[in-house]
Amino acid sequence: MTIAHKINGLQRYVPVWSVYVMSVIPGALFLWAGITGSSGPEPINVLERSLGEFALQMLILGLAVTPLRIWAGISLHKYRRAIGLVAFGYVFLHLLVWLVLDVGILSQIWADIVKRPYITVGMVAFLLMVPLAITSNNWSIRRLRRTWKLVHKMTYGVALLGGLHFVMLSKGFQLEPLMYLGTVFGLLILRLPPLQYRQVQRN
């Protein structure tokens, strides 16, 4: 039995709701580190960055679902909606920390959005995620039909903007943000129809 078959077989023991339960753990750890001071001299900045980075990781995981199925035979499709909603939740918390704890002044918030490109990019990504989160339910799938798939293709843009936001806010040359953005590009390339078709034919 291959690793892919073992992973797919284990899914019967891992319900979808467990994704939501486990997703609480990183946020709780980030918050605890900030409260106890173990995150360093700038706990708010660390909390803000940690929430955003985990959201980007979840976006990448959601983006990887289809390539994993086609290229590795690992099917995580039943968890994709939960992964996307968790990503949105962490982006919302990331934004909330920035709004309330970091800036806190309404006029300054708008000024930052307009004047700082990396914040503009991040806000656009968040706004694109809102309709994705709202329509992540069976009722919307039935109601929107084919349009639903078109709407949810915005996930690609959201992931790209999220990776770009991380690169832009990083000071100086940092490899980690570039690796995130490179991973997003790589996953999008693997989703190109000609490559997917060729791989399906091989299988």
XYZ file of C-alpha atoms in Angstrom:
203
model
C 0.000 0.000 0.000
C 1.386 3.383 -1.025
C 1.696 6.417 1.254
C -1.103 8.115 -0.702
C -3.445 5.177 -0.060
C -2.588 5.190 3.637
C -3.275 8.921 3.929
C -6.537 8.615 2.016
C -7.560 5.692 4.208
C -6.888 7.641 7.422
C -9.373 10.312 6.359
C -12.305 8.173 7.443
C -11.097 8.656 11.024
C -10.530 12.417 10.701
C -13.842 14.303 10.403
C -14.037 17.740 8.795
C -14.956 19.433 12.075
C -11.572 18.415 13.500
C -9.935 20.915 11.119
C -11.801 23.742 12.856
C -10.918 22.394 16.310
C -7.223 22.001 15.524
C -7.100 25.424 13.889
C -7.779 27.040 17.263
C -4.497 25.739 18.683
C -2.059 27.971 16.720
C -4.100 31.098 17.489
C -4.212 30.233 21.178
C -0.437 29.694 21.216
C 0.182 33.020 19.442
C -2.050 34.827 21.924
C -0.473 33.107 24.934
C 3.003 34.045 23.734
C 1.895 37.662 23.502
C 0.281 37.687 26.932
C 3.213 36.042 28.696
C 5.792 38.148 26.862
C 7.627 35.131 25.475
C 7.215 36.469 21.924
C 9.692 39.280 22.551
C 9.631 43.053 23.080
C 6.995 43.688 20.375
C 4.201 41.195 21.144
C 1.542 42.959 19.045
C 3.705 42.943 15.922
C 4.631 39.304 16.492
C 0.974 38.343 17.019
C -0.075 40.241 13.907
C 2.640 38.618 11.802
C 2.019 35.119 13.195
C -1.705 35.280 12.439
C -1.045 36.509 8.920
C 1.618 33.916 8.222
C -0.593 31.055 9.416
C -3.421 32.387 7.227
C -1.060 32.319 4.233
C -0.031 28.765 5.084
C -3.677 27.704 5.100
C -4.273 29.472 1.784
C -1.355 27.567 0.299
C -2.662 24.297 1.727
C -6.065 24.961 0.169
C -4.396 25.773 -3.137
C -2.442 22.515 -2.951
C -5.519 20.263 -2.674
C -6.009 19.757 -6.414
C -2.294 19.355 -7.301
C -1.890 16.848 -4.462
C -4.753 14.773 -5.859
C -3.542 14.874 -9.450
C 0.213 14.632 -8.915
C 0.474 12.568 -5.707
C -2.858 10.764 -5.480
C -3.599 12.313 -2.075
C -7.181 13.528 -1.797
C -7.909 16.240 0.786
C -10.949 17.512 -1.077
C -13.392 17.040 1.797
C -11.290 19.382 3.955
C -10.864 22.146 1.358
C -13.846 24.235 2.445
C -12.797 24.044 6.101
C -9.216 24.972 5.193
C -10.453 28.010 3.267
C -12.699 29.182 6.101
C -9.884 28.771 8.619
C -7.646 30.858 6.343
C -10.312 33.571 6.210
C -10.705 33.474 9.991
C -7.000 33.997 10.542
C -6.845 36.782 7.953
C -9.724 38.466 9.785
C -7.887 38.129 13.123
C -4.697 39.438 11.484
C -6.639 42.475 10.240
C -8.375 42.938 13.603
C -5.090 43.015 15.511
C -3.740 45.586 13.061
C -6.879 47.737 13.284
C -7.417 47.629 17.048
C -4.070 46.929 18.704
C -1.541 48.230 16.205
C -3.089 51.391 14.726
C -6.304 52.084 16.637
C -6.954 55.508 15.080
C -9.564 55.521 12.310
C -7.975 58.339 10.306
C -4.559 56.687 10.520
C -6.009 53.374 9.328
C -7.300 54.940 6.115
C -4.054 56.853 5.618
C -2.037 53.625 5.945
C -4.271 51.792 3.457
C -3.828 54.564 0.894
C -0.146 55.394 1.429
C 1.406 51.994 2.145
C 1.273 49.639 -0.872
C 1.713 46.445 1.157
C -1.346 47.353 3.260
C -3.318 48.170 0.109
C -2.444 44.754 -1.318
C -3.413 43.044 1.945
C -6.770 44.854 2.088
C -7.571 43.895 -1.509
C -6.805 40.249 -0.672
C -9.106 40.409 2.357
C -11.951 42.001 0.394
C -11.646 39.274 -2.252
C -11.870 36.640 0.485
C -15.176 37.970 1.842
C -17.395 36.648 -1.009
C -15.446 33.371 -0.923
C -16.215 32.915 2.776
C -19.864 33.964 2.397
C -20.458 31.460 -0.423
C -18.610 28.548 1.208
C -21.779 26.592 1.924
C -23.995 24.060 0.161
C -26.833 26.558 -0.324
C -24.571 28.898 -2.305
C -23.242 26.019 -4.412
C -26.790 25.029 -5.376
C -27.891 28.625 -5.911
C -24.917 29.863 -7.932
C -24.227 26.619 -9.822
C -21.542 27.228 -12.456
C -21.016 30.787 -11.252
C -19.859 29.403 -7.906
C -16.751 27.874 -9.480
C -15.944 31.137 -11.260
C -16.300 33.077 -7.994
C -14.025 30.703 -6.142
C -11.298 30.994 -8.736
C -10.551 34.270 -6.958
C -8.707 32.042 -4.482
C -5.770 32.103 -6.908
C -5.618 35.886 -6.799
C -6.018 35.938 -3.031
C -3.076 33.565 -2.560
C -0.891 35.606 -4.905
C -1.795 38.854 -3.164
C -1.198 37.248 0.229
C 2.266 36.115 -0.799
C 3.021 39.517 -2.322
C 1.785 41.259 0.845
C 4.228 39.185 2.918
C 7.133 39.996 0.606
C 6.357 43.708 0.534
C 6.052 44.142 4.304
C 9.315 42.333 5.008
C 12.276 44.637 5.590
C 15.296 44.005 3.409
C 15.951 40.749 1.588
C 14.302 37.839 3.402
C 14.170 34.368 1.930
C 11.087 33.099 3.784
C 8.506 35.467 2.199
C 9.971 34.772 -1.254
C 9.624 31.040 -0.616
C 5.946 31.498 0.230
C 5.341 33.503 -2.934
C 7.355 31.006 -4.988
C 5.261 28.156 -3.569
C 2.067 29.926 -4.613
C 3.436 30.406 -8.145
C 4.520 26.772 -8.270
C 1.097 25.481 -7.219
C -0.617 27.706 -9.764
C 1.667 26.383 -12.500
C 0.804 22.811 -11.514
C -2.887 23.732 -11.897
C -2.451 24.753 -15.547
C -4.871 22.614 -17.637
C -2.223 21.247 -20.057
C -0.044 19.996 -17.188
C -3.007 18.548 -15.303
C -4.305 16.801 -18.422
C -0.902 15.297 -19.189
C -0.568 13.985 -15.629
C -4.103 12.521 -15.644
C -3.297 10.726 -18.915
C -0.173 9.250 -17.347
C -2.162 7.945 -14.394
